[in-house]
Amino acid sequence: MAQFLVRRLFLILPVLVGILLVTFIITRLVPGDPCYVMLGEHATEESCRDFRARFGLDKSIPEQFLRYAVNIAHGDFGNSLKDRRPITVIISERLPMTIELTILAMLFASTFGIILGIISALNRNSFIDTLTMLGANIGVSMPIFWLGLLLAYFFALVLKGTPLQLPPSGRLSAGMSLVSLAKTWGIENPTGIKAFLLTLASNSAILNAILTQNWALLLDALKHLILPAIAVGTISLAVIARMTRSALLEVLGQDYIRTARAKGLRYALVIRKHALRNALIPIVTIIGIQTGGLLSGAVLTETIFSLPGVGSRMVEGILNRDYPVVQGFSVVIALIFVFTNLIVDASYAYLDPRVRVK
Amino acid sequence: MNQAQVPVLSADSIPERDNPTVIMVRRLFQHRSAQLGMFILSILIICAVFARQIAPYDPIKQLADAKRREPPCIHLLGCAPEKTQHIMGVDGNSRDQFSRIIYGARLSLVVGISTVTFAILIGGLLGAMAGFLGGWLDDLIMRSLDVLMAFPSLLLAIAIVAVLGPGLINALLAIAIIEIPIFARVIRASVLSVKELDYVMASRAQGASELRVLFTRVLPNAVTPLIVQGTLGIASAILSAAALSFLGLGAEFPTPEWGLMLGEERNSVFNAPFLVFFPGLAIMLTVLSFNLIGDGLRDVLDPRLVHGG
């Protein structure tokens, strides 16, 4: 297992270089002299020369790339053009929201997706099966932003006044706010990675509420995340349901299932121990693949529900031509994506010993 | 003794063997979800082709006598006859929403088909070269495409639009680029299996050039998987294009594009929900139709599911 992980980690290296290369090229392709883009159209020739020297833009392209890669390896993504703040700080403020949303959406999608898939497979070609699979097809075809708006309309307006009413936008209700964990724990002026992790934890509403044992805050944060998580997770739910159904149907046709039934095992036990466990590998794979889709979905959903996450900031960055932000955020998201895939690979190496030997 | 009657064989009496394409199309028409998909798609195509005849108003012109965000008024459903009929209501710029939805079908189909065609041409060529020539070229092409797949697709499209600048054409280009790796992989896998077949070797033995072998022997026999992937690709391209337009990175005012229409009116979801409901429904139905047809095609073309001729 360890050997498998090491080999897999080495395979990631070229992909990481590729990611850096793509994000580097993307900012290189931006039309116009970066000096005028950054300093404004009225920059003088002299200030431009200073600017180029300061950011190493007078060096050769390979040197510039090396510098860029080394900076990122040191955790330096540069500063936002809009408010001059370091991008690392912006990421530590914005990322927790997106991760919370993605994890909740993933939980929602896999729980209900697997359940629906099992129901469908066990009642193959019945009315329930047809209905579930048509539903899954509609789910896959649903524009996330439309679903988000419909959910907001239904749960905030139609159900207004009922206990099911849910907030249509924002991260927390008015009057609620996140406290800085550094202050709560009396840590003064943290620096470096410690500061980064503290901001990250402080800005994760769920983590923050649990760490400070503020249950009202936890409930409020979760309430605000339910609708966005459903909107983000629906497509994945449909994909997972379809995959579970076909994986389970394939396994149910195997001889060992018949053997298990023939030796008198209870049907429920056969399904749980023999069928599901073997059907799990393609399901886990598809759940991993869906993570990328969920991250993409988070971008759309954050803009609809006015959530302060990575996606909404990235769109803002694009509309303001704030390239360092777009670049830094793309690198971080690609890294998350690549490492999620690594975890998925590792998990099915764990589930299926044959993968390890290959 | 009576002679046994021997049937006389003539050219007419030999049952003609059906062309595989004809068989495939016939199966597709019998496939239940494909039927539903084709039904929806044909309505869309009718809307797109006859948009000018169907739409009661100009999709771009603001109506002088219409109130902004007026709810739908259908005479058949009891709307007062003295009021002007607007089947899907009036949008925030006093334009007839129904006309915009109808014209939107045109744009949506063009978007889906053009991006996928572009992605298939580029991706297909790259994949075919990688699979056919192999060696270092294969590694170079496929590993570079792997890097593209390391980004969540919509985010990559957003980043590309960030570089090219917002606009419908740039958005389409971005979507085509993110779909290239998928088609390259599909074609490569299929070329790899076809290139080992006997008729390819026969063609080589006859002295055909490599290019000729690739384009006349290998590719025509390797495109079947593309049919399924292409149909599903159209669905995802339409969805991505709508998403980019929704974010303000694709089609621009006053284009009747469904994603843009949704984006423009997203803040009026509480007071004029119909302005959000109809464009979204149109996107959903269009994407659904291609997904259903794609599923049907997969079943029809999958050799494991074909029982005899």
XYZ file of C-alpha atoms in Angstrom:
667
model
C 0.000 0.000 0.000
C 2.782 2.427 0.974
C 4.622 1.584 -2.224
C 1.483 2.270 -4.229
C 1.083 5.675 -2.596
C 4.701 6.657 -3.214
C 4.445 5.668 -6.877
C 1.201 7.574 -7.236
C 2.731 10.680 -5.592
C 5.579 10.628 -8.100
C 3.115 10.465 -10.961
C 1.559 13.676 -9.664
C 4.769 15.673 -10.119
C 4.485 16.159 -13.900
C 0.823 17.120 -13.479
C 1.806 19.742 -10.894
C 4.415 21.198 -13.248
C 1.760 21.167 -15.966
C -0.702 23.041 -13.764
C 1.900 25.709 -13.003
C 2.763 25.918 -16.694
C -0.875 26.362 -17.739
C -1.564 29.051 -15.137
C 1.718 30.751 -16.038
C 0.887 30.726 -19.743
C -2.631 31.975 -19.074
C -1.330 35.154 -17.425
C 1.336 35.502 -20.130
C -1.377 35.475 -22.783
C -3.245 38.391 -21.250
C -3.266 41.062 -23.931
C -1.334 44.234 -23.182
C 1.828 45.047 -21.257
C 1.434 43.789 -17.668
C 2.958 47.047 -16.471
C 0.134 49.104 -17.933
C -2.424 46.540 -16.819
C -1.135 46.764 -13.242
C -0.061 50.380 -12.874
C -2.722 51.908 -15.075
C -2.519 53.483 -18.512
C -0.689 56.584 -17.352
C 2.383 54.765 -16.011
C 5.640 56.372 -17.146
C 8.408 54.491 -18.928
C 10.570 54.842 -15.815
C 8.032 53.433 -13.372
C 7.462 50.582 -15.827
C 11.171 49.772 -15.845
C 11.134 49.682 -12.030
C 8.037 47.543 -12.087
C 9.546 45.017 -14.508
C 12.745 44.798 -12.467
C 10.785 44.334 -9.232
C 8.676 41.473 -10.607
C 11.477 39.979 -12.694
C 9.632 40.659 -15.933
C 12.907 41.760 -17.570
C 14.284 38.226 -17.238
C 13.931 35.476 -19.836
C 10.715 33.443 -19.959
C 12.215 30.240 -18.434
C 13.726 32.300 -15.604
C 10.379 33.939 -15.009
C 8.660 30.576 -14.877
C 11.223 29.265 -12.413
C 10.718 32.305 -10.228
C 6.958 31.847 -10.397
C 7.207 28.162 -9.440
C 9.629 28.859 -6.592
C 7.399 31.636 -5.227
C 4.371 29.342 -5.233
C 6.364 26.584 -3.570
C 7.071 29.128 -0.815
C 3.381 29.914 -0.555
C 3.700 33.302 -2.239
C 0.983 33.854 -4.844
C 1.537 37.589 -5.165
C -0.941 40.350 -4.361
C -4.401 41.169 -5.623
C -4.394 44.120 -8.027
C -7.631 45.406 -6.592
C -6.825 45.806 -2.912
C -3.109 44.903 -2.876
C -3.691 42.198 -0.258
C -1.654 38.972 -0.443
C -3.536 36.270 -2.318
C -2.605 33.685 0.318
C -4.607 35.692 2.873
C -7.583 36.001 0.497
C -7.456 32.263 -0.102
C -7.376 31.495 3.634
C -10.493 33.660 4.040
C -12.406 32.321 1.053
C -11.441 28.681 0.759
C -13.161 27.346 3.931
C -16.591 28.413 2.650
C -16.098 26.572 -0.650
C -14.741 23.466 1.049
C -17.674 23.372 3.476
C -20.103 23.708 0.592
C -18.350 21.032 -1.470
C -18.217 18.554 1.412
C -21.876 19.053 2.327
C -22.887 18.731 -1.327
C -20.818 15.563 -1.631
C -22.443 14.074 1.496
C -25.898 14.922 0.162
C -25.151 13.559 -3.307
C -23.529 10.310 -2.223
C -26.028 9.451 0.526
C -29.137 9.963 -1.582
C -27.469 8.892 -4.819
C -26.437 5.514 -3.430
C -29.807 4.945 -1.728
C -31.768 5.779 -4.897
C -29.409 3.684 -7.004
C -29.907 0.659 -4.736
C -33.690 1.059 -4.711
C -33.670 1.339 -8.484
C -31.456 -1.709 -9.003
C -33.420 -3.908 -6.597
C -36.670 -2.964 -8.339
C -35.313 -3.182 -11.860
C -37.728 -2.144 -14.622
C -40.446 -1.366 -12.110
C -42.311 1.912 -12.016
C -40.005 3.179 -9.242
C -36.956 2.335 -11.354
C -38.244 4.153 -14.429
C -39.225 7.157 -12.348
C -35.858 7.305 -10.539
C -33.882 7.006 -13.747
C -35.962 9.648 -15.534
C -35.404 11.813 -12.455
C -31.675 11.113 -12.687
C -31.685 12.153 -16.347
C -33.452 15.377 -15.467
C -31.001 15.918 -12.588
C -28.021 15.601 -14.927
C -29.592 18.096 -17.325
C -30.396 20.679 -14.672
C -28.551 23.995 -14.832
C -27.215 24.453 -11.289
C -27.908 28.177 -11.243
C -31.538 27.598 -12.214
C -32.031 24.954 -9.567
C -30.440 27.272 -7.008
C -32.841 30.093 -7.852
C -35.874 27.769 -7.805
C -34.839 26.398 -4.404
C -34.368 29.917 -3.062
C -37.823 30.885 -4.372
C -39.506 27.814 -2.922
C -37.862 27.619 0.489
C -37.594 31.330 1.207
C -40.847 32.632 -0.279
C -43.387 29.815 -0.742
C -42.539 28.193 2.584
C -42.192 31.514 4.390
C -43.532 31.282 7.936
C -43.351 27.484 8.062
C -40.627 25.656 10.025
C -39.123 24.620 6.680
C -38.287 28.163 5.673
C -34.601 28.516 4.773
C -32.503 31.614 4.135
C -31.962 32.293 0.388
C -28.646 34.101 0.637
C -25.655 34.980 2.742
C -23.432 32.953 5.016
C -24.843 33.819 8.440
C -27.919 35.629 9.746
C -27.643 39.285 10.707
C -26.102 39.590 14.150
C -24.088 36.411 13.835
C -20.377 36.658 13.154
C -17.277 34.525 13.206
C -14.752 35.203 15.949
C -11.041 35.047 15.298
C -9.701 31.846 16.812
C -6.313 33.464 17.379
C -7.979 36.024 19.657
C -10.126 33.439 21.453
C -7.106 31.326 22.209
C -4.913 34.289 23.102
C -2.364 33.740 20.341
C -0.762 37.071 19.544
C 0.407 38.015 16.037
C 0.738 34.558 14.539
C 2.889 34.383 11.402
C 3.558 32.089 8.495
C 1.792 28.770 8.200
C 0.329 29.111 11.713
C -1.420 32.338 10.775
C -2.660 30.756 7.557
C -4.117 27.740 9.341
C -5.688 29.901 12.063
C -7.419 32.127 9.483
C -8.509 29.027 7.603
C -10.065 27.499 10.728
C -11.586 30.801 11.872
C -13.280 31.286 8.524
C -14.781 27.848 8.402
C -18.101 28.624 10.074
C -18.744 24.982 10.954
C -15.268 24.318 12.345
C -15.233 27.648 14.157
C -18.617 26.953 15.776
C -17.529 23.500 16.908
C -14.172 24.703 18.269
C -15.797 27.556 20.212
C -18.801 25.363 21.116
C -21.204 27.951 19.747
C -24.132 25.710 18.793
C -26.419 28.527 17.695
C -23.765 29.581 15.206
C -23.383 26.009 13.942
C -27.125 25.675 13.352
C -27.286 29.015 11.588
C -24.306 28.204 9.362
C -25.775 24.820 8.412
C -29.169 26.376 7.646
C -27.506 28.768 5.222
C -25.660 25.929 3.523
C -28.555 23.503 2.946
C -29.989 25.076 -0.215
C -26.608 25.757 -1.857
C -25.483 22.205 -1.066
C -28.620 20.745 -2.669
C -28.130 22.955 -5.738
C -24.480 21.946 -6.100
C -25.048 18.285 -5.314
C -28.038 17.449 -7.515
C -26.116 16.702 -10.710
C -23.691 14.468 -8.807
C -26.581 12.799 -7.025
C -28.056 11.840 -10.381
C -24.733 10.573 -11.725
C -24.043 8.560 -8.562
C -27.555 7.061 -8.592
C -27.111 5.905 -12.190
C -23.661 4.487 -11.482
C -24.826 2.688 -8.325
C -27.728 1.153 -10.220
C -25.627 -0.192 -13.086
C -22.751 -1.337 -10.844
C -25.145 -3.159 -8.545
C -27.038 -4.750 -11.447
C -23.777 -6.037 -12.857
C -22.712 -7.538 -9.536
C -26.149 -9.074 -8.906
C -25.736 -11.114 -12.084
C -22.552 -12.770 -10.792
C -22.306 -16.397 -9.783
C -21.148 -15.707 -6.236
C -24.374 -13.868 -5.513
C -26.334 -16.942 -6.575
C -24.044 -19.093 -4.455
C -24.562 -16.862 -1.448
C -28.328 -17.027 -1.931
C -28.188 -20.779 -2.532
C -26.401 -21.448 0.709
C -29.333 -19.793 2.428
C -28.082 -16.349 3.358
C -30.708 -13.707 3.944
C -31.313 -11.454 0.909
C -30.523 -8.261 2.826
C -27.249 -9.726 3.996
C -26.277 -10.829 0.494
C -26.981 -7.344 -0.809
C -25.032 -5.664 1.960
C -22.024 -7.931 2.303
C -21.623 -9.471 -1.140
C -23.181 -7.165 -3.681
C -22.683 -3.664 -2.311
C -19.091 -4.116 -1.302
C -18.164 -5.266 -4.781
C -20.215 -2.574 -6.453
C -18.500 0.062 -4.340
C -15.369 0.495 -6.475
C -16.980 2.143 -9.494
C -19.183 4.131 -7.119
C -16.194 5.489 -5.192
C -14.475 6.317 -8.475
C -17.438 8.250 -9.767
C -17.768 10.105 -6.452
C -14.132 11.186 -6.807
C -14.608 12.277 -10.397
C -17.626 14.307 -9.327
C -15.497 16.452 -7.004
C -14.325 18.541 -9.949
C -17.906 19.085 -11.006
C -18.825 20.046 -7.462
C -16.051 22.647 -7.325
C -17.285 24.070 -10.640
C -20.820 24.034 -9.282
C -19.704 25.817 -6.145
C -18.590 28.770 -8.312
C -22.078 29.168 -9.770
C -23.880 28.556 -6.517
C -21.792 31.007 -4.518
C -22.761 33.805 -6.884
C -26.471 32.939 -6.580
C -26.554 32.611 -2.796
C -24.074 35.486 -2.228
C -21.666 33.259 -0.357
C -18.143 34.563 0.226
C -16.238 31.622 -1.293
C -13.475 31.043 -3.810
C -15.805 30.946 -6.802
C -17.538 34.266 -6.287
C -14.155 35.935 -5.692
C -12.735 34.354 -8.837
C -15.595 35.599 -11.012
C -15.126 39.015 -9.430
C -11.415 38.766 -10.258
C -12.154 38.020 -13.897
C -14.615 40.864 -14.279
C -12.064 43.270 -12.673
C -9.152 41.826 -14.675
C -7.453 40.929 -11.405
C -5.186 38.277 -12.942
C -3.047 37.302 -9.928
C -6.249 36.340 -8.096
C -7.493 34.219 -11.011
C -4.069 32.612 -11.329
C -3.618 31.887 -7.625
C -7.141 30.547 -7.199
C -6.816 28.314 -10.283
C -3.632 26.779 -8.897
C -5.230 26.116 -5.513
C -8.379 24.582 -7.015
C -6.391 22.399 -9.414
C -4.270 21.210 -6.463
C -7.364 20.301 -4.460
C -8.728 18.453 -7.484
C -5.519 16.512 -8.099
C -5.183 15.494 -4.452
C -8.819 14.435 -4.265
C -8.137 12.125 -7.190
C -5.134 10.769 -5.324
C -7.305 9.999 -2.299
C -9.818 8.275 -4.580
C -7.095 6.144 -6.150
C -5.756 5.258 -2.733
C -9.227 4.363 -1.496
C -9.897 1.901 -4.254
C -6.480 0.425 -3.889
C -7.683 -0.207 -0.346
C -11.054 -1.558 -1.477
C -9.691 -3.713 -4.259
C -6.346 -5.447 -3.602
C -5.948 -6.179 -7.332
C -5.298 -2.481 -8.039
C -2.239 -2.505 -5.791
C -0.538 -5.296 -7.667
C -1.034 -3.839 -11.136
C -43.972 -38.628 -58.343
C -44.314 -34.985 -57.831
C -41.221 -33.077 -58.039
C -40.518 -31.022 -54.953
C -40.995 -27.454 -55.773
C -37.716 -25.650 -55.831
C -38.056 -21.941 -55.164
C -36.714 -19.959 -58.033
C -34.089 -17.525 -56.929
C -34.134 -14.188 -58.559
C -32.529 -10.925 -57.634
C -35.856 -9.673 -56.249
C -36.526 -12.593 -53.977
C -33.259 -12.421 -52.056
C -34.002 -10.371 -48.968
C -31.786 -7.383 -49.059
C -29.462 -7.193 -46.069
C -30.040 -4.006 -44.229
C -27.373 -1.437 -44.013
C -26.025 -1.325 -40.396
C -26.813 2.368 -40.227
C -30.436 1.667 -41.123
C -30.611 -1.010 -38.426
C -29.125 1.368 -35.914
C -31.534 4.165 -36.743
C -34.477 1.746 -36.557
C -33.355 0.577 -33.100
C -32.889 4.132 -31.982
C -36.459 4.941 -32.968
C -37.653 2.008 -30.857
C -35.626 3.071 -27.799
C -37.980 4.636 -25.305
C -35.798 7.371 -23.815
C -34.355 8.195 -27.238
C -37.942 8.639 -28.492
C -38.614 11.202 -25.783
C -35.294 12.920 -26.515
C -35.964 13.086 -30.250
C -39.469 14.413 -29.622
C -38.135 17.302 -27.511
C -35.305 17.945 -29.937
C -37.614 18.105 -32.941
C -39.749 20.729 -31.190
C -36.568 22.706 -30.547
C -35.446 22.409 -34.149
C -38.862 23.583 -35.353
C -38.600 26.565 -32.975
C -35.096 27.346 -34.202
C -35.872 27.067 -37.910
C -39.209 28.848 -37.844
C -38.359 31.308 -35.070
C -39.394 34.236 -37.229
C -42.812 32.727 -37.932
C -43.483 31.451 -34.406
C -42.284 34.394 -32.318
C -45.008 37.035 -32.041
C -42.544 39.871 -31.371
C -39.017 40.961 -32.152
C -36.779 39.307 -29.484
C -34.583 42.392 -29.073
C -36.916 45.341 -29.542
C -38.394 46.888 -26.424
C -42.176 47.052 -26.511
C -43.542 50.534 -26.018
C -46.937 49.447 -24.663
C -45.793 46.659 -22.341
C -45.215 47.028 -18.627
C -41.856 45.807 -17.340
C -41.916 42.353 -15.714
C -45.619 41.894 -16.466
C -46.711 38.333 -15.593
C -47.777 35.950 -18.368
C -51.119 36.738 -20.008
C -52.759 33.978 -22.044
C -56.212 34.710 -23.462
C -57.176 31.032 -23.575
C -56.506 30.721 -19.858
C -58.785 33.574 -18.927
C -56.562 36.613 -19.262
C -58.685 39.692 -19.954
C -59.085 40.053 -23.763
C -58.320 43.779 -23.690
C -54.812 43.049 -22.426
C -52.059 42.171 -24.900
C -51.165 38.497 -24.893
C -47.676 37.602 -23.629
C -47.499 33.832 -23.126
C -44.417 33.946 -20.908
C -44.693 37.499 -19.646
C -42.578 40.565 -20.286
C -38.971 40.853 -19.124
C -37.183 43.634 -17.242
C -36.427 45.461 -20.488
C -40.045 45.320 -21.749
C -39.336 42.551 -24.234
C -41.663 39.630 -24.940
C -40.112 36.673 -23.150
C -41.779 34.017 -25.308
C -40.169 35.470 -28.458
C -36.793 35.538 -26.744
C -37.113 31.919 -25.656
C -38.004 30.871 -29.225
C -35.033 32.715 -30.723
C -32.861 31.333 -27.915
C -33.405 27.820 -29.284
C -31.558 28.855 -32.428
C -28.568 30.131 -30.475
C -28.505 27.184 -28.105
C -28.421 24.590 -30.887
C -25.775 26.512 -32.792
C -23.684 26.815 -29.614
C -23.899 23.115 -28.794
C -23.231 21.857 -32.284
C -20.476 24.309 -33.214
C -18.424 23.847 -30.040
C -18.645 20.086 -30.251
C -17.735 20.090 -33.949
C -14.689 22.188 -33.191
C -13.704 20.023 -30.217
C -14.185 16.833 -32.255
C -12.062 18.143 -35.134
C -9.159 19.198 -32.927
C -9.514 16.487 -30.291
C -10.160 13.820 -32.907
C -7.087 14.780 -34.882
C -4.882 14.865 -31.780
C -6.264 11.578 -30.499
C -5.958 9.908 -33.895
C -2.337 10.996 -34.254
C -1.531 9.893 -30.714
C -3.120 6.502 -31.180
C -1.974 5.871 -34.744
C 1.624 7.054 -34.537
C 2.257 6.122 -30.894
C 5.666 6.592 -29.312
C 6.785 9.888 -27.841
C 4.133 11.833 -29.763
C 1.450 9.772 -28.042
C 2.963 10.530 -24.637
C 3.386 14.212 -25.373
C -0.177 14.701 -26.634
C -1.930 12.616 -24.002
C 0.059 13.950 -21.031
C -0.575 17.548 -22.120
C -4.274 16.805 -22.354
C -4.141 15.192 -18.893
C -3.019 18.530 -17.514
C -6.094 20.179 -19.047
C -8.201 17.571 -17.279
C -6.540 18.389 -13.958
C -8.710 21.501 -13.791
C -12.418 21.343 -13.006
C -13.871 21.958 -16.461
C -16.052 25.000 -15.871
C -13.290 26.711 -13.895
C -10.845 26.166 -16.733
C -13.372 27.642 -19.137
C -13.728 30.628 -16.810
C -9.952 31.078 -16.679
C -9.717 30.915 -20.482
C -12.480 33.496 -20.840
C -10.551 35.629 -18.339
C -7.647 35.694 -20.769
C -9.615 36.063 -23.996
C -12.099 38.534 -22.530
C -15.850 37.995 -22.025
C -18.031 37.421 -25.100
C -20.008 34.636 -26.763
C -17.331 33.617 -29.283
C -14.625 33.471 -26.620
C -16.909 31.505 -24.324
C -17.544 29.002 -27.124
C -13.830 28.692 -27.756
C -13.218 28.087 -24.051
C -15.895 25.387 -23.915
C -14.515 23.742 -27.046
C -11.049 23.676 -25.478
C -12.267 21.987 -22.295
C -14.037 19.316 -24.368
C -10.991 18.523 -26.529
C -9.330 16.041 -24.098
C -12.507 13.951 -23.842
C -12.793 13.470 -27.606
C -9.052 12.912 -27.993
C -9.212 10.080 -25.462
C -12.222 8.454 -27.070
C -10.752 8.552 -30.587
C -7.328 7.408 -29.417
C -8.740 4.344 -27.685
C -10.784 3.435 -30.709
C -7.915 4.026 -33.187
C -5.665 1.817 -31.054
C -8.034 -1.117 -31.478
C -8.838 -0.547 -35.161
C -5.251 -0.090 -36.340
C -4.379 -3.706 -35.523
C -7.166 -5.149 -37.697
C -6.443 -7.173 -40.811
C -7.900 -4.806 -43.369
C -5.588 -2.059 -42.146
C -2.624 -4.353 -42.621
C -3.960 -5.301 -46.055
C -4.138 -1.684 -47.046
C -0.543 -1.162 -45.914
C 0.561 -4.227 -47.836
C -0.949 -2.734 -50.952
C 1.401 0.173 -50.500
C -0.968 2.846 -49.154
C 0.756 5.741 -47.428
C 0.384 6.119 -43.657
C -1.833 9.187 -44.082
C -4.049 7.332 -46.521
C -4.320 4.373 -44.172
C -5.234 6.673 -41.292
C -7.864 8.684 -43.137
C -9.460 6.052 -45.373
C -9.090 2.845 -43.355
C -8.680 3.615 -39.660
C -10.646 6.776 -38.924
C -13.901 5.862 -40.707
C -14.006 2.685 -38.638
C -13.066 4.364 -35.387
C -15.670 7.121 -35.193
C -18.603 5.161 -33.764
C -17.773 5.908 -30.092
C -17.651 9.572 -31.063
C -21.343 9.518 -31.926
C -22.345 8.825 -28.334
C -19.708 11.084 -26.808
C -20.528 13.858 -29.265
C -24.225 13.823 -28.394
C -23.494 13.931 -24.672
C -20.858 16.601 -25.398
C -23.501 18.828 -27.009
C -25.541 18.573 -23.822
C -22.673 19.601 -21.579
C -21.553 22.344 -23.989
C -25.021 23.931 -23.918
C -25.014 23.743 -20.125
C -21.539 25.294 -19.829
C -22.334 28.041 -22.336
C -25.470 28.929 -20.388
C -23.451 28.972 -17.163
C -20.811 31.311 -18.618
C -23.497 33.628 -19.984
C -25.246 33.514 -16.617
C -22.042 34.712 -14.941
C -21.773 37.544 -17.467
C -18.826 35.963 -19.278
C -20.615 34.743 -22.400
C -23.368 36.196 -24.576
C -23.916 39.917 -24.090
C -26.953 42.198 -23.894
C -29.359 42.135 -25.767
C -28.737 38.640 -27.225
C -31.656 36.288 -26.564
C -29.513 33.654 -24.845
C -31.223 31.579 -22.135
C -28.330 31.667 -19.651
C -27.990 35.413 -20.052
C -31.769 35.902 -19.663
C -31.591 34.013 -16.378
C -28.576 36.002 -15.252
C -30.225 39.332 -16.075
C -33.325 38.517 -14.073
C -31.877 36.499 -11.218
C -32.587 39.253 -8.708
C -36.255 39.334 -9.632
C -36.788 35.671 -8.739
C -38.986 36.683 -5.792
C -41.227 39.208 -7.543
C -41.234 37.856 -11.121
C -40.376 34.124 -10.852
C -41.618 33.451 -14.408
C -38.616 35.360 -15.772
C -36.339 32.816 -14.136
C -38.531 29.752 -14.606
C -38.948 29.693 -18.394
C -35.350 30.249 -19.583
C -34.129 27.618 -17.118
C -36.807 25.173 -18.239
C -35.743 25.734 -21.849
C -32.094 24.998 -21.024
C -33.069 21.932 -19.009
C -35.270 20.473 -21.759
C -32.644 21.063 -24.450
C -29.883 19.444 -22.415
C -32.236 16.631 -21.421
C -33.076 15.883 -25.052
C -29.421 15.424 -26.008
C -28.726 13.359 -22.876
C -31.660 11.052 -23.624
C -30.618 10.606 -27.249
C -27.019 10.008 -26.143
C -28.187 7.300 -23.722
C -30.262 5.715 -26.468
C -27.340 5.783 -28.900
C -25.096 4.167 -26.323
C -27.558 1.302 -25.865
C -28.047 0.917 -29.613
C -24.349 1.016 -30.486
C -23.113 -1.090 -27.597
C -22.236 -4.446 -29.184
C -22.902 -6.246 -25.907
C -26.550 -5.275 -26.110
C -27.078 -6.116 -29.773
C -28.578 -9.573 -30.092
C -28.090 -10.852 -33.628
C -28.845 -8.929 -36.826
